[in-house]
Amino acid sequence: MEIEKKFRIKRFPEGLEQYPCIQIEQGYLCRGPVVRIRKANEDYILTYKSKTGQDEDALGMKIANEVELPLTESAYLHLRKKIDGKLITKTRYKIPLENGRKAELDIFHGYLEGLQFVEVEFDSTEQALEFQPPDWFGEDVSTDHRFANNYLCTISEWKETE
């Protein structure tokens, strides 16, 4: 099960270049239910996200069952021709946080240039509720549809007023 919160960022954390990063491109074969393909550096992944009976819990946190399956490069390239919407490209930095958590800071490229946000995943809604974001995190946008990747693939460019 995937439980996550998403935040704008006020500023980049100090020493961003020291953290591991991956280059990601992803597209959606279906947006309801979500079927996504992703290239993450040299890994190729098919992801299926099913609803848990709700897209969000009563507190506004995104909740989904998620299954990831490996793809070959040729399978990925074949499926990439079939995506709905646009291909999303971004750099993801994996930044350690307290309690063994990781922040995934996404900096978008191409038609989404200028967009950046950070996600944190949790094992339970209780953990998510107790989470105290670091000072470089900004506004919680977990329930703002404009920050969902499966929405971002449908727009022509990023604008704060989308």
mmCIF file of N, CA and C in Angstrom, residues 49-119:
data_model
loop_
_atom_site.group_PDB
_atom_site.id
_atom_site.type_symbol
_atom_site.label_atom_id
_atom_site.label_comp_id
_atom_site.label_asym_id
_atom_site.label_seq_id
_atom_site.Cartn_x
_atom_site.Cartn_y
_atom_site.Cartn_z
ATOM 1 N N LYS A 49 -1.546 0.962 -10.162
ATOM 2 C CA LYS A 49 -2.027 1.496 -8.889
ATOM 3 C C LYS A 49 -3.532 1.320 -8.850
ATOM 4 N N SER A 50 -3.991 0.526 -7.891
ATOM 5 C CA SER A 50 -5.430 0.313 -7.757
ATOM 6 C C SER A 50 -5.950 1.079 -6.562
ATOM 7 N N LYS A 51 -7.197 1.421 -6.654
ATOM 8 C CA LYS A 51 -7.823 2.144 -5.550
ATOM 9 C C LYS A 51 -8.033 1.205 -4.370
ATOM 10 N N THR A 52 -8.010 1.784 -3.192
ATOM 11 C CA THR A 52 -8.270 1.006 -1.978
ATOM 12 C C THR A 52 -9.720 1.179 -1.558
ATOM 13 N N GLY A 53 -10.564 1.616 -2.474
ATOM 14 C CA GLY A 53 -11.929 1.969 -2.119
ATOM 15 C C GLY A 53 -12.054 3.467 -1.934
ATOM 16 N N GLN A 54 -10.904 4.129 -1.952
ATOM 17 C CA GLN A 54 -10.863 5.582 -1.800
ATOM 18 C C GLN A 54 -9.547 6.082 -2.389
ATOM 19 N N ASP A 55 -9.583 7.231 -3.018
ATOM 20 C CA ASP A 55 -8.342 7.832 -3.525
ATOM 21 C C ASP A 55 -7.579 8.514 -2.410
ATOM 22 N N GLU A 56 -8.319 9.012 -1.438
ATOM 23 C CA GLU A 56 -7.705 9.712 -0.313
ATOM 24 C C GLU A 56 -8.429 9.295 0.947
ATOM 25 N N ASP A 57 -7.723 9.307 2.058
ATOM 26 C CA ASP A 57 -8.406 9.019 3.314
ATOM 27 C C ASP A 57 -9.079 10.299 3.804
ATOM 28 N N ALA A 58 -9.720 10.234 4.934
ATOM 29 C CA ALA A 58 -10.455 11.386 5.470
ATOM 30 C C ALA A 58 -9.542 12.566 5.750
ATOM 31 N N LEU A 59 -8.244 12.323 5.860
ATOM 32 C CA LEU A 59 -7.296 13.385 6.160
ATOM 33 C C LEU A 59 -6.653 13.961 4.904
ATOM 34 N N GLY A 60 -7.052 13.463 3.731
ATOM 35 C CA GLY A 60 -6.541 14.002 2.487
ATOM 36 C C GLY A 60 -5.255 13.373 1.996
ATOM 37 N N MET A 61 -4.813 12.277 2.605
ATOM 38 C CA MET A 61 -3.589 11.620 2.151
ATOM 39 C C MET A 61 -3.916 10.637 1.041
ATOM 40 N N LYS A 62 -3.076 10.589 0.021
ATOM 41 C CA LYS A 62 -3.268 9.662 -1.080
ATOM 42 C C LYS A 62 -2.967 8.238 -0.613
ATOM 43 N N ILE A 63 -3.884 7.324 -0.926
ATOM 44 C CA ILE A 63 -3.708 5.926 -0.562
ATOM 45 C C ILE A 63 -4.025 5.072 -1.782
ATOM 46 N N ALA A 64 -3.134 4.144 -2.107
ATOM 47 C CA ALA A 64 -3.361 3.246 -3.241
ATOM 48 C C ALA A 64 -2.581 1.959 -3.025
ATOM 49 N N ASN A 65 -3.112 0.872 -3.585
ATOM 50 C CA ASN A 65 -2.326 -0.354 -3.675
ATOM 51 C C ASN A 65 -1.475 -0.213 -4.920
ATOM 52 N N GLU A 66 -0.211 -0.592 -4.821
ATOM 53 C CA GLU A 66 0.712 -0.390 -5.933
ATOM 54 C C GLU A 66 1.486 -1.675 -6.190
ATOM 55 N N VAL A 67 1.528 -2.061 -7.468
ATOM 56 C CA VAL A 67 2.292 -3.231 -7.882
ATOM 57 C C VAL A 67 3.261 -2.781 -8.964
ATOM 58 N N GLU A 68 4.548 -3.127 -8.795
ATOM 59 C CA GLU A 68 5.563 -2.783 -9.788
ATOM 60 C C GLU A 68 6.136 -4.060 -10.386
ATOM 61 N N LEU A 69 6.257 -4.057 -11.705
ATOM 62 C CA LEU A 69 6.803 -5.202 -12.431
ATOM 63 C C LEU A 69 7.933 -4.732 -13.332
ATOM 64 N N PRO A 70 9.014 -5.490 -13.409
ATOM 65 C CA PRO A 70 10.115 -5.086 -14.291
ATOM 66 C C PRO A 70 9.735 -5.257 -15.761
ATOM 67 N N LEU A 71 10.273 -4.389 -16.586
ATOM 68 C CA LEU A 71 10.125 -4.471 -18.037
ATOM 69 C C LEU A 71 11.510 -4.581 -18.663
ATOM 70 N N THR A 72 11.564 -5.111 -19.851
ATOM 71 C CA THR A 72 12.793 -5.034 -20.627
ATOM 72 C C THR A 72 12.814 -3.674 -21.312
ATOM 73 N N GLU A 73 13.970 -3.276 -21.775
ATOM 74 C CA GLU A 73 14.065 -2.002 -22.498
ATOM 75 C C GLU A 73 13.183 -2.024 -23.732
ATOM 76 N N SER A 74 13.184 -3.126 -24.479
ATOM 77 C CA SER A 74 12.379 -3.187 -25.705
ATOM 78 C C SER A 74 10.882 -3.125 -25.386
ATOM 79 N N ALA A 75 10.448 -3.769 -24.300
ATOM 80 C CA ALA A 75 9.032 -3.695 -23.907
ATOM 81 C C ALA A 75 8.675 -2.258 -23.520
ATOM 82 N N TYR A 76 9.563 -1.598 -22.780
ATOM 83 C CA TYR A 76 9.327 -0.210 -22.391
ATOM 84 C C TYR A 76 9.190 0.680 -23.629
ATOM 85 N N LEU A 77 10.114 0.543 -24.569
ATOM 86 C CA LEU A 77 10.078 1.370 -25.776
ATOM 87 C C LEU A 77 8.818 1.102 -26.596
ATOM 88 N N HIS A 78 8.379 -0.140 -26.641
ATOM 89 C CA HIS A 78 7.139 -0.488 -27.346
ATOM 90 C C HIS A 78 5.942 0.201 -26.669
ATOM 91 N N LEU A 79 5.869 0.101 -25.350
ATOM 92 C CA LEU A 79 4.745 0.697 -24.614
ATOM 93 C C LEU A 79 4.800 2.217 -24.618
ATOM 94 N N ARG A 80 5.982 2.792 -24.668
ATOM 95 C CA ARG A 80 6.119 4.255 -24.665
ATOM 96 C C ARG A 80 5.393 4.884 -25.852
ATOM 97 N N LYS A 81 5.309 4.156 -26.961
ATOM 98 C CA LYS A 81 4.600 4.662 -28.148
ATOM 99 C C LYS A 81 3.091 4.718 -27.920
ATOM 100 N N LYS A 82 2.612 4.062 -26.876
ATOM 101 C CA LYS A 82 1.175 3.926 -26.651
ATOM 102 C C LYS A 82 0.654 4.771 -25.481
ATOM 103 N N ILE A 83 1.489 5.637 -24.922
ATOM 104 C CA ILE A 83 1.055 6.396 -23.743
ATOM 105 C C ILE A 83 -0.026 7.405 -24.107
ATOM 106 N N ASP A 84 -0.868 7.687 -23.120
ATOM 107 C CA ASP A 84 -1.846 8.770 -23.220
ATOM 108 C C ASP A 84 -1.162 10.031 -22.713
ATOM 109 N N GLY A 85 -1.316 11.112 -23.423
ATOM 110 C CA GLY A 85 -0.719 12.360 -22.963
ATOM 111 C C GLY A 85 0.762 12.430 -23.278
ATOM 112 N N LYS A 86 1.446 13.227 -22.503
ATOM 113 C CA LYS A 86 2.863 13.505 -22.741
ATOM 114 C C LYS A 86 3.764 12.668 -21.839
ATOM 115 N N LEU A 87 4.996 12.503 -22.290
ATOM 116 C CA LEU A 87 6.024 11.834 -21.502
ATOM 117 C C LEU A 87 6.598 12.844 -20.507
ATOM 118 N N ILE A 88 6.626 12.491 -19.244
ATOM 119 C CA ILE A 88 7.154 13.347 -18.180
ATOM 120 C C ILE A 88 8.628 13.010 -17.976
ATOM 121 N N THR A 89 9.469 14.043 -17.890
ATOM 122 C CA THR A 89 10.886 13.837 -17.587
ATOM 123 C C THR A 89 11.245 14.658 -16.354
ATOM 124 N N LYS A 90 12.044 14.035 -15.477
ATOM 125 C CA LYS A 90 12.402 14.712 -14.232
ATOM 126 C C LYS A 90 13.653 14.085 -13.648
ATOM 127 N N THR A 91 14.296 14.855 -12.790
ATOM 128 C CA THR A 91 15.404 14.358 -11.989
ATOM 129 C C THR A 91 14.874 14.182 -10.578
ATOM 130 N N ARG A 92 15.116 13.017 -9.994
ATOM 131 C CA ARG A 92 14.657 12.736 -8.627
ATOM 132 C C ARG A 92 15.860 12.569 -7.715
ATOM 133 N N TYR A 93 15.888 13.390 -6.674
ATOM 134 C CA TYR A 93 16.906 13.273 -5.632
ATOM 135 C C TYR A 93 16.300 12.536 -4.445
ATOM 136 N N LYS A 94 17.044 11.578 -3.907
ATOM 137 C CA LYS A 94 16.597 10.833 -2.727
ATOM 138 C C LYS A 94 17.376 11.351 -1.525
ATOM 139 N N ILE A 95 16.650 12.029 -0.637
ATOM 140 C CA ILE A 95 17.265 12.754 0.462
ATOM 141 C C ILE A 95 16.837 12.124 1.786
ATOM 142 N N PRO A 96 17.792 11.659 2.585
ATOM 143 C CA PRO A 96 17.425 11.040 3.865
ATOM 144 C C PRO A 96 16.818 12.050 4.837
ATOM 145 N N LEU A 97 15.795 11.574 5.564
ATOM 146 C CA LEU A 97 15.143 12.363 6.600
ATOM 147 C C LEU A 97 15.255 11.607 7.925
ATOM 148 N N GLU A 98 14.746 12.203 8.974
ATOM 149 C CA GLU A 98 14.735 11.536 10.277
ATOM 150 C C GLU A 98 13.864 10.286 10.229
ATOM 151 N N ASN A 99 14.079 9.381 11.163
ATOM 152 C CA ASN A 99 13.305 8.144 11.300
ATOM 153 C C ASN A 99 13.436 7.220 10.099
ATOM 154 N N GLY A 100 14.545 7.330 9.363
ATOM 155 C CA GLY A 100 14.781 6.431 8.242
ATOM 156 C C GLY A 100 13.951 6.714 7.008
ATOM 157 N N ARG A 101 13.213 7.783 6.994
ATOM 158 C CA ARG A 101 12.404 8.139 5.815
ATOM 159 C C ARG A 101 13.281 8.781 4.758
ATOM 160 N N LYS A 102 12.741 8.826 3.539
ATOM 161 C CA LYS A 102 13.424 9.506 2.445
ATOM 162 C C LYS A 102 12.469 10.483 1.789
ATOM 163 N N ALA A 103 12.997 11.651 1.486
ATOM 164 C CA ALA A 103 12.268 12.619 0.680
ATOM 165 C C ALA A 103 12.676 12.376 -0.765
ATOM 166 N N GLU A 104 11.700 12.379 -1.655
ATOM 167 C CA GLU A 104 11.978 12.256 -3.085
ATOM 168 C C GLU A 104 11.669 13.600 -3.720
ATOM 169 N N LEU A 105 12.719 14.353 -4.005
ATOM 170 C CA LEU A 105 12.603 15.692 -4.575
ATOM 171 C C LEU A 105 12.642 15.584 -6.085
ATOM 172 N N ASP A 106 11.546 15.966 -6.737
ATOM 173 C CA ASP A 106 11.441 15.900 -8.190
ATOM 174 C C ASP A 106 11.599 17.287 -8.800
ATOM 175 N N ILE A 107 12.522 17.394 -9.746
ATOM 176 C CA ILE A 107 12.736 18.618 -10.518
ATOM 177 C C ILE A 107 12.409 18.266 -11.963
ATOM 178 N N PHE A 108 11.364 18.888 -12.501
ATOM 179 C CA PHE A 108 10.843 18.523 -13.811
ATOM 180 C C PHE A 108 11.566 19.261 -14.933
ATOM 181 N N HIS A 109 11.555 18.637 -16.098
ATOM 182 C CA HIS A 109 12.213 19.185 -17.285
ATOM 183 C C HIS A 109 11.204 19.285 -18.434
ATOM 184 N N GLY A 110 11.672 19.805 -19.550
ATOM 185 C CA GLY A 110 10.827 19.875 -20.736
ATOM 186 C C GLY A 110 9.655 20.804 -20.532
ATOM 187 N N TYR A 111 8.480 20.357 -20.950
ATOM 188 C CA TYR A 111 7.295 21.210 -20.894
ATOM 189 C C TYR A 111 6.861 21.519 -19.452
ATOM 190 N N LEU A 112 7.401 20.817 -18.462
ATOM 191 C CA LEU A 112 7.076 21.072 -17.054
ATOM 192 C C LEU A 112 8.198 21.828 -16.329
ATOM 193 N N GLU A 113 9.138 22.387 -17.090
ATOM 194 C CA GLU A 113 10.257 23.142 -16.508
ATOM 195 C C GLU A 113 9.722 24.167 -15.512
ATOM 196 N N GLY A 114 10.363 24.256 -14.349
ATOM 197 C CA GLY A 114 9.943 25.187 -13.307
ATOM 198 C C GLY A 114 9.150 24.521 -12.196
ATOM 199 N N LEU A 115 8.611 23.340 -12.463
ATOM 200 C CA LEU A 115 7.863 22.618 -11.439
ATOM 201 C C LEU A 115 8.823 21.781 -10.602
ATOM 202 N N GLN A 116 8.617 21.805 -9.317
ATOM 203 C CA GLN A 116 9.404 20.976 -8.399
ATOM 204 C C GLN A 116 8.571 20.746 -7.142
ATOM 205 N N PHE A 117 8.630 19.544 -6.645
ATOM 206 C CA PHE A 117 7.973 19.224 -5.388
ATOM 207 C C PHE A 117 8.658 18.026 -4.761
ATOM 208 N N VAL A 118 8.263 17.722 -3.530
ATOM 209 C CA VAL A 118 8.880 16.631 -2.783
ATOM 210 C C VAL A 118 7.781 15.735 -2.221
ATOM 211 N N GLU A 119 8.026 14.424 -2.261
ATOM 212 C CA GLU A 119 7.087 13.435 -1.724
ATOM 213 C C GLU A 119 7.768 12.636 -0.621
#
